């Protein structure tokens, strides 16, 4: 480095912000390639007693510089916040993973306990996630509250790696009696699409402590939105949901509305530019009307919502005393619809919360709406192959179709109809027969659970019954464990997974079996992925057993 560059760097560092345990190099445009380049930065870090936050945003850090900075961090056990967004400008993508690995190793060696990690605006792609995967799985992140990965280009692959790392972090931290309690998750503009979003939804369902989720502009369609909605239902503390600029359509909107009915802490909903359309908006309006007492902001702008649906949304917020903003701009209300909307809100003194309607698209004709709905159906038909496994999961949840009876056969639910409970294979057969009729209807669910209890309590209490053999045979029949026997795996795991979720919570269940079951539930498996909600629920239960 030239002498004038060193002088300039020294001058810049002299202006470094130091306050409240924070050392900031933010926006200094430092080009740190070598150990020599980073010498003064390292000195600042080493001299800072009680370092709790390190800001490196707006600089560019190379592999060698990252390695020596990491070495300096090894002695900073009090570090809690890493503001490391936009710190690889101009770097080759191949440089970023080793740099992140070094920095992560420094934090792990230090014994740091992070509460915030921000790696936003670093275009590292899926491989970059590998760079901090070990850090996320380590004890340094057991205390993590905020994870920010906005605009990193993670893609589907990166989303899956991230989801697995978060799940592993939760598992390992729970084993030490201090489960991961992540509160804020930010991952906008990452091209996660349905598969990435679904993988993350599984992790969210396991964690259960989220308060803010920001995932705008990720190319997520209704299968991914539905998976997220199911996960959100298991996170009762959610306050902010930002899924702006994804594609709900009616299916996704209805699924999300169902979840919103169960949440009581939500303050901000941003579904702008999400194509919820009129039927979806009506479903969301129904959810708002029936709950969300703390709602402050509702954004349904640019969603192709027509006048009547928009009016339903306005009427739904009548009792929302804390509401500050209702955004319905960019929809198809027409001039008269805009006036009616303002009148409705004015009737309960809430006209001031309505955002500008300057970009309203005007009222569509009925024929145009029909064409749009047909277009939506065609679009969804194109997705059917992609969703086929997911639909298999949803059918038993919805209670069957056509002429099928919603009440399971009494014979199927009779666990005492000749089952030899000393034979694990016969018990597995009876368990699968009973659980196969499981549906999310109170009467059916209770009947199945009672039958499972009667069967398994009798089996586990028998001195001649081998619990390990039972679980092994069950995993084989579920297609989760290979066997030399030619056994055809059952087609749909939803019922068995839900029955297992009930069984493992009972006193008669041997807790020693939980680790083995957990190990197979966390392994990648297509059959399990097609039953994401049931798998989420069982995983969450197993982590608590």
Coordinates of C-alpha atoms in Angstrom, one line a residue:
X1 CA 0.0 0.0 0.0
X2 CA 1.4 3.4 -1.0
X3 CA 2.4 5.8 1.8
X4 CA -0.3 8.3 0.8
X5 CA -2.9 5.6 1.0
X6 CA -1.7 4.6 4.5
X7 CA -2.0 8.2 5.5
X8 CA -5.5 8.5 4.1
X9 CA -6.5 5.3 5.9
X10 CA -5.1 6.5 9.2
X11 CA -7.0 9.8 8.8
X12 CA -10.2 7.9 8.1
X13 CA -9.7 5.6 11.1
X14 CA -9.2 8.7 13.3
X15 CA -12.8 9.6 12.5
X16 CA -14.1 6.2 13.4
X17 CA -17.2 6.3 15.5
X18 CA -16.9 4.8 19.0
X19 CA -20.0 4.8 21.2
X20 CA -21.8 2.6 23.6
X21 CA -19.6 -0.5 23.1
X22 CA -19.8 0.0 19.3
X23 CA -16.9 0.4 16.9
X24 CA -18.0 1.6 13.6
X25 CA -16.2 1.7 10.2
X26 CA -19.5 2.3 8.4
X27 CA -19.3 3.9 5.0
X28 CA -15.5 4.5 5.2
X29 CA -15.0 2.8 1.7
X30 CA -11.9 1.0 3.1
X31 CA -10.3 -1.5 0.6
X32 CA -8.9 -4.2 2.9
X33 CA -7.2 -6.8 0.7
X34 CA -4.1 -7.9 2.7
X35 CA -3.1 -8.2 6.3
X36 CA -1.2 -5.0 5.9
X37 CA -4.2 -3.1 4.7
X38 CA -6.2 -4.2 7.7
X39 CA -3.4 -3.5 10.3
X40 CA -5.0 -0.3 11.6
X41 CA -8.5 -1.8 11.7
X42 CA -7.1 -4.7 13.7
X43 CA -5.4 -2.3 16.1
X44 CA -8.7 -0.4 16.7
X45 CA -10.5 -3.7 17.4
X46 CA -7.8 -5.0 19.7
X47 CA -7.6 -1.7 21.7
X48 CA -11.4 -1.5 22.2
X49 CA -12.3 -2.8 25.6
X50 CA -15.9 -4.2 26.0
X51 CA -16.6 -4.4 22.2
X52 CA -20.3 -5.2 21.8
X53 CA -21.0 -4.1 18.2
X54 CA -18.8 -4.0 15.1
X55 CA -19.9 -2.1 12.0
X56 CA -18.1 -2.9 8.8
X57 CA -20.8 -1.8 6.3
X58 CA -19.8 0.1 3.2
X59 CA -16.2 -1.3 3.0
X60 CA -14.7 -4.2 1.0
X61 CA -12.9 -7.0 2.8
X62 CA -10.8 -9.6 1.1
X63 CA -10.0 -13.2 2.2
X64 CA -6.6 -12.3 3.8
X65 CA -7.9 -9.2 5.5
X66 CA -10.9 -11.2 6.8
X67 CA -8.5 -13.8 8.3
X68 CA -6.5 -11.3 10.3
X69 CA -9.6 -9.4 11.4
X70 CA -11.1 -12.7 12.6
X71 CA -7.9 -13.4 14.6
X72 CA -8.5 -10.0 16.4
X73 CA -12.1 -11.0 17.1
X74 CA -11.0 -14.2 18.9
X75 CA -10.5 -12.2 22.1
X76 CA -13.8 -10.3 21.9
X77 CA -16.1 -12.5 23.8
X78 CA -18.5 -9.6 24.6
X79 CA -19.3 -9.0 20.9
X80 CA -23.1 -9.2 20.4
X81 CA -23.9 -7.3 17.2
X82 CA -22.2 -7.8 13.8
X83 CA -23.4 -5.2 11.3
X84 CA -21.6 -6.6 8.2
X85 CA -23.9 -5.6 5.3
X86 CA -22.3 -4.4 2.0
X87 CA -18.8 -5.3 2.9
X88 CA -17.7 -7.3 -0.1
X89 CA -18.2 -4.7 -2.9
X90 CA -16.2 -5.6 -6.0
X91 CA -15.2 -9.0 -4.7
X92 CA -15.4 -12.2 -6.7
X93 CA -18.2 -14.4 -5.4
X94 CA -15.6 -17.1 -4.7
X95 CA -13.8 -14.8 -2.2
X96 CA -16.8 -14.3 0.0
X97 CA -17.4 -17.8 1.5
X98 CA -13.8 -18.2 2.8
X99 CA -13.9 -14.6 4.2
X100 CA -17.1 -15.4 6.1
X101 CA -15.8 -18.7 7.3
X102 CA -12.8 -17.0 8.9
X103 CA -14.9 -14.3 10.5
X104 CA -17.3 -17.0 11.9
X105 CA -14.5 -19.0 13.3
X106 CA -13.2 -15.9 15.1
X107 CA -16.5 -15.4 16.7
X108 CA -16.8 -19.1 17.7
X109 CA -13.3 -19.1 19.2
X110 CA -14.1 -16.0 21.2
X111 CA -17.1 -17.6 22.7
X112 CA -19.2 -14.7 21.5
X113 CA -23.0 -14.8 22.0
X114 CA -24.5 -12.8 19.2
X115 CA -27.9 -11.2 19.3
X116 CA -27.8 -9.6 15.8
X117 CA -26.1 -10.7 12.6
X118 CA -26.6 -8.5 9.5
X119 CA -25.1 -9.7 6.2
X120 CA -27.5 -7.9 3.9
X121 CA -26.5 -6.5 0.5
X122 CA -23.7 -9.0 0.1
X123 CA -24.3 -10.8 -3.3
X124 CA -22.8 -14.1 -2.1
X125 CA -25.4 -16.5 -3.6
X126 CA -26.0 -20.0 -2.3
X127 CA -22.3 -20.7 -1.7
X128 CA -22.1 -17.6 0.5
X129 CA -24.6 -19.2 2.9
X130 CA -22.2 -22.1 3.3
X131 CA -19.7 -19.4 4.5
X132 CA -21.7 -18.7 7.7
X133 CA -23.5 -22.0 8.0
X134 CA -21.1 -23.3 10.7
X135 CA -21.5 -20.0 12.6
X136 CA -25.3 -20.3 12.6
X137 CA -25.0 -23.9 14.0
X138 CA -22.6 -22.9 16.7
X139 CA -23.1 -21.7 20.3
X140 CA -22.3 -18.2 19.1
X141 CA -25.8 -18.0 17.6
X142 CA -27.8 -19.8 20.3
X143 CA -28.7 -16.3 21.6
X144 CA -29.4 -14.8 18.2
X145 CA -32.5 -12.5 18.1
X146 CA -32.1 -10.8 14.7
X147 CA -30.9 -12.3 11.4
X148 CA -30.8 -10.0 8.4
X149 CA -30.0 -11.3 5.0
X150 CA -31.7 -8.9 2.6
X151 CA -30.6 -8.8 -1.0
X152 CA -28.0 -11.6 -0.9
X153 CA -29.1 -13.7 -3.9
X154 CA -29.4 -16.8 -1.8
X155 CA -31.7 -18.5 -4.2
X156 CA -33.6 -21.8 -3.5
X157 CA -30.4 -23.6 -2.6
X158 CA -29.3 -21.0 -0.2
X159 CA -32.7 -20.9 1.4
X160 CA -32.6 -24.6 2.1
X161 CA -29.1 -24.4 3.5
X162 CA -30.1 -21.5 5.8
X163 CA -33.3 -23.4 6.9
X164 CA -31.3 -26.5 7.8
X165 CA -28.7 -24.4 9.7
X166 CA -31.4 -22.6 11.7
X167 CA -33.1 -25.9 12.6
X168 CA -29.8 -27.4 13.7
X169 CA -29.1 -24.3 15.8
X170 CA -32.5 -24.7 17.5
X171 CA -31.9 -28.4 18.1
X172 CA -28.4 -27.9 19.6
X173 CA -29.4 -24.9 21.7
X174 CA -32.4 -26.8 23.0
X175 CA -30.2 -29.7 24.0
X176 CA -28.3 -27.2 26.2
X177 CA -31.5 -25.9 27.8
X178 CA -31.5 -22.5 26.0
X179 CA -33.4 -22.9 22.7
X180 CA -32.9 -20.4 19.9
X181 CA -35.4 -17.6 20.3
X182 CA -35.1 -15.8 17.0
X183 CA -37.3 -12.7 16.8
X184 CA -36.5 -10.8 13.6
X185 CA -35.9 -12.5 10.2
X186 CA -35.1 -10.4 7.1
X187 CA -34.5 -12.0 3.7
X188 CA -36.1 -9.8 1.0
X189 CA -34.9 -10.0 -2.7
X190 CA -33.3 -13.4 -2.5
X191 CA -35.1 -15.4 -5.2
X192 CA -36.2 -18.0 -2.6
X193 CA -39.3 -19.0 -4.6
X194 CA -41.6 -21.8 -3.3
X195 CA -39.0 -24.4 -2.4
X196 CA -36.8 -21.9 -0.5
X197 CA -39.8 -20.4 1.3
X198 CA -41.2 -23.8 2.2
X199 CA -37.8 -24.9 3.7
X200 CA -37.6 -21.7 5.8
X201 CA -41.3 -22.2 6.8
X202 CA -40.2 -25.6 8.3
X203 CA -37.5 -23.8 10.4
X204 CA -39.9 -21.1 11.5
X205 CA -42.4 -23.7 12.6
X206 CA -39.8 -25.3 14.8
X207 CA -38.5 -22.0 16.3
X208 CA -41.8 -20.5 17.2
X209 CA -40.6 -17.2 18.6
X210 CA -40.6 -14.9 15.5
X211 CA -41.9 -11.3 15.9
X212 CA -41.0 -9.9 12.5
X213 CA -40.7 -11.6 9.2
X214 CA -39.6 -9.6 6.1
X215 CA -39.5 -11.6 2.9
X216 CA -40.5 -9.3 0.0
X217 CA -39.7 -9.8 -3.6
X218 CA -38.8 -13.5 -3.5
X219 CA -40.9 -15.0 -6.4
X220 CA -43.1 -16.9 -3.9
X221 CA -46.4 -18.3 -5.2
X222 CA -49.3 -19.7 -3.3
X223 CA -47.7 -23.1 -2.3
X224 CA -44.8 -21.2 -0.6
X225 CA -47.2 -18.6 0.9
X226 CA -49.4 -21.4 2.3
X227 CA -46.3 -23.1 3.9
X228 CA -45.4 -19.7 5.4
X229 CA -48.9 -19.2 6.7
X230 CA -48.9 -22.5 8.4
X231 CA -45.6 -21.7 10.1
X232 CA -46.7 -18.2 11.1
X233 CA -49.6 -19.9 13.0
X234 CA -47.0 -21.5 15.3
X235 CA -45.4 -18.1 16.0
X236 CA -48.0 -16.4 18.2
X237 CA -45.7 -13.3 18.9
X238 CA -45.6 -12.1 15.3
X239 CA -46.0 -8.4 15.0
X240 CA -44.8 -7.6 11.5
X241 CA -45.4 -9.7 8.4
X242 CA -43.9 -8.2 5.2
X243 CA -44.4 -10.4 2.1
X244 CA -44.6 -7.5 -0.4
X245 CA -44.3 -8.3 -4.1
X246 CA -44.9 -12.0 -4.0
X247 CA -47.8 -13.8 -5.6
X248 CA -50.6 -14.9 -3.3
X249 CA -53.6 -15.4 -5.6
X250 CA -56.8 -16.5 -3.9
X251 CA -55.3 -19.7 -2.5
X252 CA -52.4 -18.1 -0.8
X253 CA -54.6 -15.2 0.5
X254 CA -57.1 -17.6 2.0
X255 CA -54.4 -19.6 3.7
X256 CA -52.8 -16.5 5.2
X257 CA -56.2 -15.2 6.3
X258 CA -56.8 -18.4 8.2
X259 CA -53.6 -17.8 10.1
X260 CA -54.3 -14.2 10.7
X261 CA -57.4 -15.2 12.6
X262 CA -55.2 -17.0 15.2
X263 CA -52.7 -14.2 15.7
X264 CA -53.3 -11.5 18.3
X265 CA -50.1 -9.4 18.3
X266 CA -49.8 -8.4 14.6
X267 CA -49.3 -4.7 14.1
X268 CA -48.1 -4.4 10.5
X269 CA -49.3 -6.4 7.4
X270 CA -47.7 -5.7 4.1
X271 CA -49.2 -7.7 1.3
X272 CA -48.8 -4.9 -1.3
X273 CA -48.3 -6.0 -4.9
X274 CA -49.2 -9.6 -3.9
X275 CA -52.1 -10.2 -6.3
X276 CA -54.5 -11.2 -3.6
X277 CA -57.4 -10.2 -5.8
X278 CA -60.9 -9.6 -4.6
X279 CA -61.7 -13.0 -3.1
X280 CA -58.4 -13.0 -1.3
X281 CA -59.1 -9.5 0.0
X282 CA -62.5 -10.5 1.3
X283 CA -60.9 -13.4 3.2
X284 CA -58.3 -11.1 4.7
X285 CA -61.0 -8.6 5.6
X286 CA -62.9 -11.4 7.5
X287 CA -59.7 -12.1 9.4
X288 CA -59.2 -8.5 10.3
X289 CA -62.8 -8.1 11.4
X290 CA -62.6 -11.0 13.7
X291 CA -59.3 -10.2 15.4
X292 CA -55.9 -8.4 15.1
X293 CA -56.7 -5.9 17.9
X294 CA -53.3 -4.2 17.7
X295 CA -53.3 -3.7 13.9
X296 CA -51.5 -0.4 12.9
X297 CA -50.9 -0.8 9.2
X298 CA -52.5 -2.8 6.5
X299 CA -51.1 -2.7 2.9
X300 CA -53.1 -4.3 0.1
X301 CA -52.0 -1.9 -2.6
X302 CA -51.7 -3.0 -6.3
X303 CA -53.4 -6.3 -5.7
X304 CA -56.2 -6.2 -8.4
X305 CA -58.9 -5.7 -5.8
X306 CA -62.3 -4.5 -7.0
X307 CA -64.6 -2.0 -5.3
X308 CA -66.8 -4.3 -3.2
X309 CA -63.8 -6.2 -1.8
X310 CA -62.1 -2.9 -1.0
X311 CA -65.1 -1.7 0.8
X312 CA -65.2 -5.0 2.8
X313 CA -61.6 -4.3 3.9
X314 CA -62.6 -0.7 5.0
X315 CA -65.5 -1.9 7.0
X316 CA -63.4 -4.6 8.7
X317 CA -61.1 -2.0 10.2
X318 CA -63.9 0.0 11.9
X319 CA -62.9 -1.1 15.4
X320 CA -59.1 -0.9 15.0
X321 CA -58.4 1.9 17.3
X322 CA -54.6 1.7 16.7
X323 CA -54.8 1.7 12.9
X324 CA -52.5 4.4 11.4
X325 CA -52.5 3.4 7.7
X326 CA -54.7 1.6 5.3
X327 CA -53.2 1.3 1.8
X328 CA -55.5 0.3 -1.0
X329 CA -53.9 2.3 -3.8
X330 CA -53.3 0.9 -7.2
X331 CA -56.4 -1.4 -7.2
X332 CA -59.5 -1.2 -9.5
X333 CA -62.0 0.8 -7.5
X334 CA -63.0 3.4 -10.0
X335 CA -63.8 7.0 -9.2
X336 CA -67.1 6.2 -7.5
X337 CA -65.4 3.3 -5.6
X338 CA -62.7 5.6 -4.3
X339 CA -65.4 8.1 -3.0
X340 CA -67.3 5.3 -1.4
X341 CA -64.2 4.0 0.3
X342 CA -63.5 7.4 1.8
X343 CA -67.1 7.7 2.9
X344 CA -67.1 4.4 4.7
X345 CA -63.9 5.3 6.6
X346 CA -65.2 8.8 7.3
X347 CA -68.4 7.2 8.8
X348 CA -66.3 5.9 11.8
X349 CA -63.8 8.8 11.8
X350 CA -61.0 7.0 10.2
X351 CA -60.6 8.8 6.9
X352 CA -57.2 10.0 7.9
X353 CA -55.7 6.5 7.9
X354 CA -56.4 6.0 4.2
X355 CA -53.4 6.3 2.0
X356 CA -53.5 8.1 -1.4
X357 CA -55.6 6.5 -4.1
X358 CA -53.8 8.4 -6.9
X359 CA -52.8 5.3 -8.7
X360 CA -56.2 3.6 -8.8
X361 CA -56.6 1.7 -12.0
X362 CA -60.2 2.5 -12.6
X363 CA -63.2 0.2 -12.4
X364 CA -62.9 -3.0 -14.5
X365 CA -65.8 -4.4 -16.4
X366 CA -67.2 -7.8 -15.3
X367 CA -66.0 -9.5 -18.5
X368 CA -62.5 -8.4 -17.8
X369 CA -62.6 -9.8 -14.3
X370 CA -63.8 -13.1 -15.7
X371 CA -60.9 -13.2 -18.1
X372 CA -58.5 -12.5 -15.2
X373 CA -59.9 -15.3 -13.1
X374 CA -59.6 -17.7 -16.0
X375 CA -56.1 -16.5 -16.4
X376 CA -55.4 -17.2 -12.8
X377 CA -56.9 -20.7 -13.1
X378 CA -54.6 -21.4 -16.1
X379 CA -51.6 -20.1 -14.1
X380 CA -52.5 -22.4 -11.2
X381 CA -53.0 -25.4 -13.5
X382 CA -49.5 -24.9 -14.7
X383 CA -48.3 -25.2 -11.1
X384 CA -50.2 -28.4 -10.4
X385 CA -47.4 -30.8 -11.2
X386 CA -45.1 -28.8 -8.9
X387 CA -47.8 -28.9 -6.1
X388 CA -48.9 -32.5 -6.5
X389 CA -47.3 -33.8 -3.3
X390 CA -48.4 -30.8 -1.3
X391 CA -52.0 -31.3 -2.5
X392 CA -51.9 -34.9 -1.2
X393 CA -51.2 -33.4 2.3
X394 CA -53.9 -30.8 2.0
X395 CA -56.7 -33.3 1.2
X396 CA -56.8 -35.1 4.5
X397 CA -56.7 -31.7 6.3
X398 CA -59.8 -30.6 4.4
X399 CA -61.8 -33.6 5.4
X400 CA -62.0 -35.5 2.1
X401 CA -64.0 -34.9 -1.0
X402 CA -67.0 -36.2 -3.0
X403 CA -69.2 -38.8 -1.4
X404 CA -66.7 -40.0 1.1
X405 CA -67.9 -40.2 4.7
X406 CA -66.3 -37.8 7.1
X407 CA -66.7 -40.3 9.9
X408 CA -64.1 -43.1 10.0
X409 CA -65.1 -46.7 10.2
X410 CA -65.6 -47.9 13.8
X411 CA -63.9 -51.1 12.8
X412 CA -60.8 -49.2 11.7
X413 CA -60.7 -47.3 15.0
X414 CA -61.1 -50.4 17.2
X415 CA -57.6 -51.1 18.5
X416 CA -58.8 -54.2 20.3
X417 CA -60.0 -56.0 17.2
X418 CA -57.6 -58.9 17.5
X419 CA -54.3 -57.0 17.4
X420 CA -51.4 -59.0 18.9
X421 CA -49.6 -56.2 20.8
X422 CA -46.6 -58.4 21.4
X423 CA -45.8 -58.3 17.7
X424 CA -44.3 -55.0 16.6
X425 CA -45.2 -55.6 12.9
X426 CA -48.9 -56.1 13.8
X427 CA -48.9 -53.0 16.0
X428 CA -47.4 -51.0 13.2
X429 CA -50.1 -52.2 10.8
X430 CA -52.8 -51.3 13.3
X431 CA -51.3 -47.9 14.0
X432 CA -51.1 -47.0 10.3
X433 CA -54.6 -48.2 9.7
X434 CA -56.0 -46.0 12.5
X435 CA -53.9 -43.0 11.6
X436 CA -54.7 -43.2 7.9
X437 CA -58.2 -41.8 8.6
X438 CA -56.9 -38.8 10.5
X439 CA -58.6 -35.5 9.5
X440 CA -58.5 -32.0 11.0
X441 CA -62.1 -32.2 12.2
X442 CA -62.6 -32.3 15.9
X443 CA -64.6 -35.5 16.0
X444 CA -62.3 -37.5 13.7
X445 CA -59.2 -36.2 15.3
X446 CA -60.4 -37.1 18.8
X447 CA -61.5 -40.6 17.7
X448 CA -58.1 -41.3 16.0
X449 CA -56.2 -40.0 19.0
X450 CA -58.3 -42.2 21.4
X451 CA -57.7 -45.2 19.3
X452 CA -54.0 -44.6 19.1
X453 CA -53.8 -44.2 22.9
X454 CA -55.7 -47.4 23.5
X455 CA -53.5 -49.4 21.1
X456 CA -50.1 -47.9 22.0
X457 CA -50.6 -47.7 25.8
X458 CA -51.4 -51.4 25.7
X459 CA -48.4 -52.2 23.5
X460 CA -45.8 -50.2 25.4
X461 CA -47.0 -51.5 28.7
X462 CA -46.5 -55.1 27.6
X463 CA -43.3 -56.7 28.8
X464 CA -43.0 -58.7 25.6
X465 CA -43.3 -55.7 23.3
X466 CA -40.1 -54.3 21.8
X467 CA -40.4 -50.5 21.4
X468 CA -37.3 -50.1 19.3
X469 CA -38.4 -52.8 16.9
X470 CA -41.8 -51.1 16.6
X471 CA -40.3 -47.7 15.7
X472 CA -37.9 -49.3 13.2
X473 CA -40.7 -51.2 11.4
X474 CA -42.9 -48.0 11.5
X475 CA -40.1 -46.0 9.8
X476 CA -39.7 -48.6 7.2
X477 CA -43.4 -48.6 6.4
X478 CA -43.4 -44.8 6.2
X479 CA -40.5 -45.0 3.7
X480 CA -38.1 -43.2 6.0
X481 CA -35.8 -46.2 6.6
X482 CA -34.5 -48.7 4.0
X483 CA -35.1 -52.4 4.4
X484 CA -34.2 -55.6 2.7
X485 CA -37.9 -56.6 2.8
X486 CA -39.9 -55.6 -0.1
X487 CA -42.3 -53.3 1.7
X488 CA -44.3 -50.7 -0.1
X489 CA -44.2 -47.4 1.7
X490 CA -47.6 -45.8 2.5
X491 CA -48.5 -43.0 0.1
X492 CA -49.5 -40.2 2.5
X493 CA -47.7 -39.5 5.7
X494 CA -49.9 -36.8 7.0
X495 CA -52.1 -39.0 9.3
X496 CA -49.3 -41.0 10.7
X497 CA -47.2 -37.9 11.4
X498 CA -50.2 -36.2 13.2
X499 CA -50.8 -39.4 15.2
X500 CA -47.1 -39.6 16.1
X501 CA -47.3 -35.9 17.2
X502 CA -50.0 -36.9 19.6
X503 CA -48.4 -40.1 20.8
X504 CA -45.0 -38.7 21.7
X505 CA -46.7 -36.3 24.1
X506 CA -48.3 -39.0 26.2
X507 CA -46.9 -40.5 29.4
X508 CA -46.9 -44.0 28.0
X509 CA -44.5 -43.1 25.2
X510 CA -40.9 -44.1 26.0
X511 CA -38.9 -40.8 25.9
X512 CA -35.8 -42.8 24.9
X513 CA -37.3 -43.2 21.4
X514 CA -37.5 -39.5 20.8
X515 CA -33.9 -38.9 19.6
X516 CA -34.2 -41.7 17.0
X517 CA -37.5 -40.4 15.7
X518 CA -36.1 -36.8 15.7
X519 CA -33.1 -38.0 13.6
X520 CA -35.3 -39.3 10.9
X521 CA -37.7 -36.4 10.9
X522 CA -34.8 -34.0 10.2
X523 CA -33.3 -35.9 7.3
X524 CA -34.2 -34.7 3.8
X525 CA -37.0 -36.8 2.4
X526 CA -39.5 -36.0 -0.3
X527 CA -42.4 -37.8 1.4
X528 CA -41.8 -35.6 4.5
X529 CA -41.5 -32.4 2.5
X530 CA -44.9 -33.1 1.0
X531 CA -46.4 -33.0 4.5
X532 CA -44.6 -29.9 5.7
X533 CA -47.2 -28.8 8.3
X534 CA -47.4 -32.2 10.0
X535 CA -43.6 -32.5 10.0
X536 CA -43.3 -29.0 11.5
X537 CA -45.7 -29.9 14.3
X538 CA -44.0 -33.2 15.1
X539 CA -40.5 -31.6 15.0
X540 CA -41.6 -28.8 17.4
X541 CA -43.0 -31.4 19.8
X542 CA -39.9 -33.7 19.6
X543 CA -37.6 -30.8 20.5
X544 CA -39.5 -30.3 23.6
X545 CA -39.8 -33.9 24.7

